[in-house]
XYZ file of C-alpha atoms in Angstrom:
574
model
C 25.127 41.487 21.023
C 24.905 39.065 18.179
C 22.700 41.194 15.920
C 21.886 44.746 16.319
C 18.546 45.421 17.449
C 16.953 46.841 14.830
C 17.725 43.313 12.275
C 16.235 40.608 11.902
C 17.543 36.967 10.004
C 15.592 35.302 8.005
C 15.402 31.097 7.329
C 14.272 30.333 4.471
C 14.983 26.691 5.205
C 15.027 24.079 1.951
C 15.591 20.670 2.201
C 18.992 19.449 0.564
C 18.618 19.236 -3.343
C 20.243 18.226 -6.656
C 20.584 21.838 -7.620
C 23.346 22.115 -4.469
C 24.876 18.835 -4.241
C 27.651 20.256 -2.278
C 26.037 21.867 0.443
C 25.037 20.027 3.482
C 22.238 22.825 4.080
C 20.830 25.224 2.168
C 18.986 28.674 3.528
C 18.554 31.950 1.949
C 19.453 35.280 4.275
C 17.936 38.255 3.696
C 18.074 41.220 5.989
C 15.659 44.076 7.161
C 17.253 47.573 8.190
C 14.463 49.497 10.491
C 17.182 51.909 11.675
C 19.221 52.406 8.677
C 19.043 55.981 7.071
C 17.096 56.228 3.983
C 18.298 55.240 0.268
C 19.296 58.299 -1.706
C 16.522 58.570 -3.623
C 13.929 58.557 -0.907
C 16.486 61.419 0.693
C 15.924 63.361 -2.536
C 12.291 63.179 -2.650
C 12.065 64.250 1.111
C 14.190 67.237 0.576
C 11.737 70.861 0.385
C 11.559 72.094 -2.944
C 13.428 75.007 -3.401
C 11.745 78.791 -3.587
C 11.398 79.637 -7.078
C 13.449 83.021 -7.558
C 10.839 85.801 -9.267
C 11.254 86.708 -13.224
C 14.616 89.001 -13.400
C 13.512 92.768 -15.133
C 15.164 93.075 -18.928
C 15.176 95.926 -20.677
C 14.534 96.572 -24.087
C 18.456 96.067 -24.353
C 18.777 93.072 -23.294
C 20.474 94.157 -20.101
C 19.330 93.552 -16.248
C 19.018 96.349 -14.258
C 20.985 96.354 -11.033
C 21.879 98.041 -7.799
C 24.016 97.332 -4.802
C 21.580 95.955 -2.846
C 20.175 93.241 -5.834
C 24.012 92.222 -5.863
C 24.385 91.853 -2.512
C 21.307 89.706 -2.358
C 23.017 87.621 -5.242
C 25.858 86.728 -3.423
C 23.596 85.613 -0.496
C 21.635 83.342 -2.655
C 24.662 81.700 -3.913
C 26.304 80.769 -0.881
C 22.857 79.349 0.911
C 22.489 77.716 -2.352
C 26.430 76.340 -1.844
C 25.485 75.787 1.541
C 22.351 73.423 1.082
C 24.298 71.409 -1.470
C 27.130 70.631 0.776
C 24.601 69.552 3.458
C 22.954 67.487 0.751
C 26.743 65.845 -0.565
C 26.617 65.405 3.568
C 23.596 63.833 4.351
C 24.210 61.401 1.079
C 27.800 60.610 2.447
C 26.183 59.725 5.985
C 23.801 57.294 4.482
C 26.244 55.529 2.217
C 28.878 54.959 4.997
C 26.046 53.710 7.162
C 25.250 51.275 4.242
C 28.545 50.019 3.882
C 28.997 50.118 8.016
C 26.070 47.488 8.007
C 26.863 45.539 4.730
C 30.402 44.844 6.410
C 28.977 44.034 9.777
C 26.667 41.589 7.724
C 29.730 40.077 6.232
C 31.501 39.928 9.205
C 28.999 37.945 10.850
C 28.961 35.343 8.078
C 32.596 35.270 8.140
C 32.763 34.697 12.208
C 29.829 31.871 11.501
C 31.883 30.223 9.154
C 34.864 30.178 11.302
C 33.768 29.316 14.538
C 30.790 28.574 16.804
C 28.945 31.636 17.477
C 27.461 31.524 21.000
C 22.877 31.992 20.653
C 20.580 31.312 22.940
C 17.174 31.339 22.414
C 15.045 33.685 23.754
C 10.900 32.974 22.789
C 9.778 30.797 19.973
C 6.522 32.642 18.198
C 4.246 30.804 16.258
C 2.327 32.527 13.467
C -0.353 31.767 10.517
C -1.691 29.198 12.107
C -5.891 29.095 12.527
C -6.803 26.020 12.933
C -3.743 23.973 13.851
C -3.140 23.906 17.319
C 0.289 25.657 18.759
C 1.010 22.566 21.143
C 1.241 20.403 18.095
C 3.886 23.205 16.143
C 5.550 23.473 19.461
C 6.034 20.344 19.964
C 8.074 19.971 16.782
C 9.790 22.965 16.980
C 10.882 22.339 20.575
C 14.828 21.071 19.657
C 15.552 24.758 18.679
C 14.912 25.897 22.294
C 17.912 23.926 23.729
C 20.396 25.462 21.185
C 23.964 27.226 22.256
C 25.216 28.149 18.681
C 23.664 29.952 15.597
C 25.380 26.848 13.879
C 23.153 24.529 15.951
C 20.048 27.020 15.533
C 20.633 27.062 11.706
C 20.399 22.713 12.058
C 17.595 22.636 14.218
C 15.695 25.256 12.016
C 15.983 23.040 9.408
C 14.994 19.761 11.406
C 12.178 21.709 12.557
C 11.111 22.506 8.865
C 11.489 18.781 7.220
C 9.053 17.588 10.598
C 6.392 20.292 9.997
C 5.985 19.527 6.345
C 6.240 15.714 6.891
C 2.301 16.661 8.773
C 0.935 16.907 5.429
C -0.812 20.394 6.900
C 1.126 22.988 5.470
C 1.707 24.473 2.012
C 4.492 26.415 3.405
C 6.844 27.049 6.462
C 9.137 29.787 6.882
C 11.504 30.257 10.162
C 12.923 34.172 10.836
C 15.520 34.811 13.849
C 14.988 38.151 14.801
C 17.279 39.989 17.537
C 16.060 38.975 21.267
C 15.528 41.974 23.927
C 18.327 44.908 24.245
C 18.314 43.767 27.955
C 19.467 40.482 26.966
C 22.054 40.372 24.310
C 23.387 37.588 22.922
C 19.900 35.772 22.425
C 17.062 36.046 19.691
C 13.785 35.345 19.112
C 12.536 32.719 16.665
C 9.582 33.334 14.077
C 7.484 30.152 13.040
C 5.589 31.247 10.380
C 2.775 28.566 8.552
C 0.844 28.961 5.703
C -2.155 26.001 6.178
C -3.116 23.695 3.478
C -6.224 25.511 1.480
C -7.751 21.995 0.448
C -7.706 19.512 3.450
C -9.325 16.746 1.461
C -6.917 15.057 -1.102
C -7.511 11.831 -3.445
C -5.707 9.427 -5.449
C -6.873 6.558 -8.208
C -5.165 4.121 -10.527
C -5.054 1.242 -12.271
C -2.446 -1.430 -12.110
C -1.440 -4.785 -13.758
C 0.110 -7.884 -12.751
C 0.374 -9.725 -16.172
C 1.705 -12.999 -14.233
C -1.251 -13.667 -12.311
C -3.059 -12.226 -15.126
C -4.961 -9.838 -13.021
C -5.763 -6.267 -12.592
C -6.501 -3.755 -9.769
C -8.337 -0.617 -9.554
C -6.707 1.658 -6.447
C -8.070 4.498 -4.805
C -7.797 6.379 -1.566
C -8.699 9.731 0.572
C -7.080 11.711 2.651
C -9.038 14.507 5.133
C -6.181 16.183 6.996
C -6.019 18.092 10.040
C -9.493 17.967 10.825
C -9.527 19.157 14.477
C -6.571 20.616 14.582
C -3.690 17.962 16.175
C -2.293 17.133 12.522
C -4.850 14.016 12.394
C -5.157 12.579 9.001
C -8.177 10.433 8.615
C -7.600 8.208 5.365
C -9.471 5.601 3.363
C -8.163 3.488 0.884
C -10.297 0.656 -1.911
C -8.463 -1.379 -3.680
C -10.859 -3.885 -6.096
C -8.801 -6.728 -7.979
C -9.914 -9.072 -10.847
C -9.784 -12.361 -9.388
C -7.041 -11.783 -6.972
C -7.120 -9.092 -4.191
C -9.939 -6.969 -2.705
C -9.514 -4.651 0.487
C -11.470 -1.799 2.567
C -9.377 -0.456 5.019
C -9.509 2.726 7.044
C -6.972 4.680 9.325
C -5.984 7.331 11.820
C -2.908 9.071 12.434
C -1.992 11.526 15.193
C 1.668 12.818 14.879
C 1.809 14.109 18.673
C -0.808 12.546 20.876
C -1.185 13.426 24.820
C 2.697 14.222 24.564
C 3.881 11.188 23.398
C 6.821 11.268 21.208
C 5.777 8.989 18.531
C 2.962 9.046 16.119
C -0.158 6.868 17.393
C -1.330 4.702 13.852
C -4.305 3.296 13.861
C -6.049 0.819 11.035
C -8.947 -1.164 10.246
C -8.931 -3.501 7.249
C -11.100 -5.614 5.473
C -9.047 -7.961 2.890
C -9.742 -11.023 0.709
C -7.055 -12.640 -1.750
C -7.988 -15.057 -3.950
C -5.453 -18.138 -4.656
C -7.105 -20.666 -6.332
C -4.536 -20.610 -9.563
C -1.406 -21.393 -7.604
C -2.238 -22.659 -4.032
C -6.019 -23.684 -4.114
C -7.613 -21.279 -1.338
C -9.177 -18.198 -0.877
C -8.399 -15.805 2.213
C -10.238 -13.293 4.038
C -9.488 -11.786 6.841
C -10.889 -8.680 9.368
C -7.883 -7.028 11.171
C -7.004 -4.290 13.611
C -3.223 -2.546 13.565
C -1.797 -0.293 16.118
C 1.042 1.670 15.749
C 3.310 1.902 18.883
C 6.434 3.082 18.155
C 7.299 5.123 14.933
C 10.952 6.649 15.066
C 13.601 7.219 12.387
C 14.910 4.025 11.888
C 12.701 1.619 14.366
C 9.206 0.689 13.907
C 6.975 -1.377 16.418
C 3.363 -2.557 15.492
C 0.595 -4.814 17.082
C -1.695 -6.808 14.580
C -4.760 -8.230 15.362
C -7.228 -10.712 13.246
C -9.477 -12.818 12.391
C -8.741 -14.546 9.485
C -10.830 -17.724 7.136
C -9.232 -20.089 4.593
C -11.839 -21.627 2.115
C -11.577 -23.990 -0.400
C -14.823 -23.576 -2.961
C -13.239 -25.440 -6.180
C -12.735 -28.659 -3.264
C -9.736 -29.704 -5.054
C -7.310 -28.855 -2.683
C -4.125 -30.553 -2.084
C -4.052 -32.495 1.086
C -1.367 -30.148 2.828
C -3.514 -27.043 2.064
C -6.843 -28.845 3.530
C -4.987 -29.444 6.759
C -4.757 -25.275 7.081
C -8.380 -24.560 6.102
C -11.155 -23.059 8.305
C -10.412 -20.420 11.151
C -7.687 -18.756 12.466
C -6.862 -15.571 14.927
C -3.703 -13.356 14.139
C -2.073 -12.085 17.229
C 1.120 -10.671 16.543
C 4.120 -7.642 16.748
C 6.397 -6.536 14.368
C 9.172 -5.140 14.398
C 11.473 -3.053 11.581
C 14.561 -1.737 11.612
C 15.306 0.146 8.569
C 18.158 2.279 6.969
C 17.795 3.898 3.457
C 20.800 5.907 2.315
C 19.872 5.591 -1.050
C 19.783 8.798 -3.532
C 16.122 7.895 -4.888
C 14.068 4.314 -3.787
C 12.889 4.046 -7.466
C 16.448 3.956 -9.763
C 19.209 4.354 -6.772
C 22.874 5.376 -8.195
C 24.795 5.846 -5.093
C 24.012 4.539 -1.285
C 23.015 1.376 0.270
C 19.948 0.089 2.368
C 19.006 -2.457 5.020
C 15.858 -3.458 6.336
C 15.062 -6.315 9.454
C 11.842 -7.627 10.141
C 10.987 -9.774 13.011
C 7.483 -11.232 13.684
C 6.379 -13.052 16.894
C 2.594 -14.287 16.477
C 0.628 -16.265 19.227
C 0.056 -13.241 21.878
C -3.509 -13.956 22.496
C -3.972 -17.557 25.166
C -6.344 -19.232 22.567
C -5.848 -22.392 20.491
C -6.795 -20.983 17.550
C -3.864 -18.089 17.707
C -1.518 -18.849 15.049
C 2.038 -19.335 17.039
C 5.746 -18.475 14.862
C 8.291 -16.586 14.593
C 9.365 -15.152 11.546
C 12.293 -12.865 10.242
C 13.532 -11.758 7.266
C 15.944 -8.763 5.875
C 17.179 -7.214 2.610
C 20.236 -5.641 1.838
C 20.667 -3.159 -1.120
C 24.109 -1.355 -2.335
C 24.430 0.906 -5.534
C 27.319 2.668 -6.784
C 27.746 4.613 -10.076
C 29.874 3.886 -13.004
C 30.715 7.304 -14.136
C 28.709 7.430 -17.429
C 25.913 7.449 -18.639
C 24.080 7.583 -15.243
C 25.215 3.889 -15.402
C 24.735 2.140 -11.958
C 25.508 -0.997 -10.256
C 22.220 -2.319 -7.694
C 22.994 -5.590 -5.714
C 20.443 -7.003 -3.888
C 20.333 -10.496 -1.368
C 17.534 -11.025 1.311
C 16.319 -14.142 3.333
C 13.898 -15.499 5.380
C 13.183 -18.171 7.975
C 9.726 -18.886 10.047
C 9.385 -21.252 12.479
C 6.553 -22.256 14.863
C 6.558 -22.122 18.568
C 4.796 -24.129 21.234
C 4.405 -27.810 22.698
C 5.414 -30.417 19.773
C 6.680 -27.440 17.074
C 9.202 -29.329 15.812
C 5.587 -31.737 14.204
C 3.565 -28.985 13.788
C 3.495 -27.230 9.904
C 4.283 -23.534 9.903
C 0.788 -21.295 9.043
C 0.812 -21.163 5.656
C -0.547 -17.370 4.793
C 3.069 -16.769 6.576
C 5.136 -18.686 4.434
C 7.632 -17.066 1.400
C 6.386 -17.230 -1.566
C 9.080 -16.584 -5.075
C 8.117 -15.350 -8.421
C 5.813 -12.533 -10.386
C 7.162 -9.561 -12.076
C 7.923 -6.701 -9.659
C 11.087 -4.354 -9.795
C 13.209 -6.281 -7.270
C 15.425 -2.923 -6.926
C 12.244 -0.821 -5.814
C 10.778 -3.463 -3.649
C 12.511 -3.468 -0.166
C 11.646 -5.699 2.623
C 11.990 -9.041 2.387
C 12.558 -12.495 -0.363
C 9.644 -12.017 -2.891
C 10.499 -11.136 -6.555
C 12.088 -13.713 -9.471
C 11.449 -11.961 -12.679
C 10.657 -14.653 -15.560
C 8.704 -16.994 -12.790
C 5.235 -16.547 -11.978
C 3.727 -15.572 -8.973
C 3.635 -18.278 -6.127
C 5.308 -20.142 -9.125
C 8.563 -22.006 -7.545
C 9.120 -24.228 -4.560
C 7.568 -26.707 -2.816
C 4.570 -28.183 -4.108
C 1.856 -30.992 -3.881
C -0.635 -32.689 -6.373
C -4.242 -31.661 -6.531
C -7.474 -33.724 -5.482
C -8.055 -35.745 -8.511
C -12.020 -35.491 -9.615
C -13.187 -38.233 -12.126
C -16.515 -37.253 -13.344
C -18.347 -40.412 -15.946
C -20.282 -39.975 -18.518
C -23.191 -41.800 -20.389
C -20.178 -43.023 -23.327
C -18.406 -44.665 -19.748
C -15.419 -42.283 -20.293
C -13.872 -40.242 -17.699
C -12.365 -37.312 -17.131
C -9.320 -36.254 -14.812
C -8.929 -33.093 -13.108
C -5.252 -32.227 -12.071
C -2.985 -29.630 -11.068
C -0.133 -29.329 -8.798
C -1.147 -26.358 -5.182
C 2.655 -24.508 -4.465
C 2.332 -24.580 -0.669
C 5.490 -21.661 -0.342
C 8.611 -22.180 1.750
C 9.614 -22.209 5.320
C 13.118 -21.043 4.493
C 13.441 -18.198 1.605
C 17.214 -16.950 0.040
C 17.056 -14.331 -3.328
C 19.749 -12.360 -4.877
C 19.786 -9.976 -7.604
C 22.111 -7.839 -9.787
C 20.839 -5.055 -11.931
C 22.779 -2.428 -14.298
C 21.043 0.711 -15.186
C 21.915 3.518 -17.939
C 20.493 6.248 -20.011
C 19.535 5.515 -23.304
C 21.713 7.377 -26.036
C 18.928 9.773 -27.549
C 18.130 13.187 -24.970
C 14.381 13.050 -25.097
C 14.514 9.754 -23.358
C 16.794 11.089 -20.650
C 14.879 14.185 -19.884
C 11.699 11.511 -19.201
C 13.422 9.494 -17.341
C 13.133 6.403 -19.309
C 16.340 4.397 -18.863
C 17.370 0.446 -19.560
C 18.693 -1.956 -17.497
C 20.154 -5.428 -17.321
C 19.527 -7.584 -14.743
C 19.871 -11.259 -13.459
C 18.469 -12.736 -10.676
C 18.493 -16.267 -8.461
C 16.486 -17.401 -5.635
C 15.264 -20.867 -3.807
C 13.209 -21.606 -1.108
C 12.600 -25.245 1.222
C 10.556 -26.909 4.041
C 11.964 -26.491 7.186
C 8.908 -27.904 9.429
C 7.452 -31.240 10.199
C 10.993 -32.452 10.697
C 12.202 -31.458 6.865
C 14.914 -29.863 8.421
C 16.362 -32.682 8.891
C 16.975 -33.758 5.404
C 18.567 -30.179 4.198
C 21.595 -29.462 3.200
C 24.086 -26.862 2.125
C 24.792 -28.827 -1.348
C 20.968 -30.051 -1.826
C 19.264 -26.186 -1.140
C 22.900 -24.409 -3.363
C 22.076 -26.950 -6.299
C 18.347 -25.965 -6.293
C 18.650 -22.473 -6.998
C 16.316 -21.069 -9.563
C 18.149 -18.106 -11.415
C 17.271 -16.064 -14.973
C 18.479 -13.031 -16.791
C 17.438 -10.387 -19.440
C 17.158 -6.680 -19.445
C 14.018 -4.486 -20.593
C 13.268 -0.550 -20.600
C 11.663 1.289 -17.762
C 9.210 4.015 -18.758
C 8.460 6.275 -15.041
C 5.334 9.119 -15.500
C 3.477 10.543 -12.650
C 0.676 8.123 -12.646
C 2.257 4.453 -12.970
C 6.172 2.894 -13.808
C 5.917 0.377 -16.992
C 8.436 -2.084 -17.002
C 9.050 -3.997 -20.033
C 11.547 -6.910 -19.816
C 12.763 -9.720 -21.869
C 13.317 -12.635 -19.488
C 15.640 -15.770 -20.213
C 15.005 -18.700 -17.793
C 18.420 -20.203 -16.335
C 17.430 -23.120 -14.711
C 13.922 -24.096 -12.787
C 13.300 -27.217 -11.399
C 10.339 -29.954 -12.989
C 7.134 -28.006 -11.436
C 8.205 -24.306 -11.249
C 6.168 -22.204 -13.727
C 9.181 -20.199 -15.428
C 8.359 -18.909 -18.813
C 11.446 -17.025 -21.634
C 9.907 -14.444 -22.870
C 8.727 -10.178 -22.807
C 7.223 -9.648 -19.490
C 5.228 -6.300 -18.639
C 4.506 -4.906 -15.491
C 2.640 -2.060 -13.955
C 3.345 -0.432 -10.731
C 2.559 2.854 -8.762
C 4.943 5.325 -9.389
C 5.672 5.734 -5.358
């Protein structure tokens, strides 16, 4: 039999760490003896006192009285007394070798698992410490370690098994044992699942955040009431209020293991309204349903439904926006395929990353469902430099959308769906898709049209002129980036984290609908590339990531607002 009854193994299982960069997995082993004789010490204690002898008779003298019979009891005493303390040099003997029997056994065992595949089969899987969690929901994670044929593959599932029960969000701890399975069976054990439930179900988070090129500022806040009948459900609502920009309400449901089903079932209801007057001349609100359907590793499937309302209060509107006012329904799936082998999402030394998004929109047989296709992916690669923490990030991702339907080759793309360049974000922490140009504004490159033009007289016969120029985003969307990071020289900016970087960055973006295709070219979109450089410091804490950059403008084209200059921006700190 693997182990010997009376043991049991215990998983402490950790997820993989900086403190053991070499080790693929990392567990701690420590080992229970039921049926091993007792220390020493605990020998001594349990060993009878010995009869105290009574007071020996001297005389005035100084000399014991004696007879034949007090000697011969003398020599009796001595020998029992001999005899007890050879059982004693015995019994300690006996425990020691058992000790060292089992420590070798022990070592054996790690030895033979090191070596070769040590046949385990799993005998019962107990769950423990959990009250108001249901066991189908634990088993249901747990259930690879059943189907294992080796303690190697037991110790790999174990761990599996540990990084999907705390991704629930339930648990403050988990803690796996293998114990020895029944004597009639040998060569199997028993597994020990072992929870310690969340004490505070109901968690919140609030911040504030800045987006100095739109000049605006949001106020973010959300709650989270976990596990509240006992399938791992997390009920979550999240406000986000913006100074003339973005507003939401939106609230959600997640179920990890629903009716059996292997992926998570998402559901969300949102309530959003974005306000682009400044750069495009229209506001946006919009009432939506989303439905997760498929949530694995590296695939993610999602259905979006909506109702959505362009306005135009200011009425100045260019005359390609007015065309896309009024109503609109949002019928749509999406589609990601992601891989992040990055060391950290936020300042990535080593790894790479690759994200696809495909949308399909028109699902609903109305004539007010908005009908494209979209896709768009981002590439990311990092490798270190050898000092410093120094690091090398490359970045390039694209886009294309296109309508669908009778005469789409006419028909303008829907604008909320169109790439937009520019604004100040970290374009090595934001993955998905062509967004950031650091040193341009936001919405503040690419195609673009002349406002309404308002004259308004006056008594004096003057008038007055009312201009501006609506950026009506691209059909077709290319950026690229390069970014070196390193640690500053002095220590207490290493130990917080705060690091610089240099960066430069280039990106364009053209019409593709209404028959513009036509007039592109290789040469014409390569030669209007918008590109800039600079480096800045990045300051991380646990409630936002500062970013302060100097920005040099490159080359922008006649209408793009690029601006040289120190930038700051404010993000969560993820």
């Amino acid at each position: 039999m693997l182990l010997p009854a009376s043991h049991h193994l215990h998983l402490a299982v950790f997820p993989r760490s900086s403190l053991l960069p070499t080790a693929a997995l990392a567990f701690s082993l420590s080992f229970s003896y039921s049926s091993m004789a007792v220390s020493v010490e605990e020998q001594q204690k349990e060993q009878p006192s010995k009869p105290m002898s009574e007071p020996s008779i001297v005389d005035e003298e100084g000399v014991k009285p004696s007879n034949g019979e007090d000697d011969e009891d003398d020599g009796d005493d001595f020998e029992e007394e001999e005899e007890e303390e050879e059982e004693e040099e015995d019994e300690i003997l006996n425990g020691e070798s058992k000790m060292h029997s089992y420590k070798a056994k022990m070592e054996n065992l790690f030895n033979r698992i090191s070596r070769e595949r040590v046949p385990l089969r799993v005998h019962d899987v107990v769950i423990k410490g959990n009250t108001k969690t249901k066991d189908s929901l634990i088993e249901a994670e747990v259930e690879a370690l059943k189907n294992v044929n080796t303690i190697q593959e037991l110790l790999q599932a174990a761990t599996i098994a540990n990084a999907r029960l705390h991704l629930l969000e339930i648990f403050d701890s988990v803690n796996i044992t293998l114990d020895s399975g029944p004597p009639e069976l040998p060569g199997t054990a028993n597994v020990i699942v072992e929870v310690v439930e969340t004490k505070n179900p109901l968690t919140g988070t609030i911040g504030m955040f800045s987006k100095p090129e739109a000049r605006s500022w949001s106020l973010e806040g959300s709650l989270k009431l976990k596990n509240l009948f006992g399938y791992g459900d997390l009920w979550d609502g999240t406000l986000v209020y913006g100074w003339d920009q973005t507003s939401e309400v939106s609230a959600g449901l997640s179920l990890p293991r629903f009716k059996g089903l292997v992926t998570p079932v998402i559901a969300r209801v949102s309530l959003l309204s974005q306000d682009w007057l400044k750069c495009s001349s229209y506001k946006e609100r919009s009432l939506g349903l989303s439905l997760g359907l498929i949530s694995l590793k590296n695939h993610d499937l999602a259905y979006n439904l909506s109702w959505r309302t362009l306005t135009d209060p200011s009425q100045m509107s260019s005359r390609s926006i007015r065309r896309q006012l009024g109503h609109g329904l949002l019928s749509s799936l999406k589609y990601t395929f992601k891989i992040d082998k990055r060391n950290s999402p936020l300042r990535p030394t080593r790894g790479y990353a690759f994200v696809s998004t495909s949308y399909i929109g028109g699902l609903v047989p109305d004539y007010r469902s908005l009908r494209f296709f979209r896709q768009e992916f981002d590439l990311r690669y990092a490798f270190p430099l050898g000092f410093y923490r120094t690091a090398l990030n490359f970045g390039i991702s694209g886009g294309v959308i296109f309508p669908w339907g009778r005469g789409f080759l006419n028909m303008p793309s829907s604008l909320p769906e169109r790439f937009f360049l520019g604004g100040n974000s970290s374009p090595v922490c934001s993955l998905g898709g062509p967004t950031t140009l650091l040193g341009f504004k936001s919405r503040g490159l690419g195609p673009s049209e002349p406002r309404r033009q308002i004259k308004e007289n006056s008594n004096s016969e003057s008038s007055e002129t009312y201009s501006g120029r609506d950026f009506l985003g691209g059909d077709l969307a290319l950026t690229a980036f390069a970014d070196l990071s390193f640690d500053l020289p002095l220590r207490v900016f290493r130990e917080a984290g705060i690091h610089g970087h240099v960066f430069a960055c280039a990106g364009n973006l053209t019409k593709l609908t209404e028959n513009a295709f036509r007039d592109l070219s290789f040469r014409k979109f390569r030669d209007s590339f918008r590109s800039s450089a600079g480096f800045g410091i990045i300051v991380p804490t646990k409630l936002f990531r500062m970013e302060v950059n100097y920005c040099y403008i490159l080359k922008q084209l006649e209408h793009d607002r690029g601006k040289t200059g120190v930038q700051f921006s404010f993000s969560s700190p993820l």
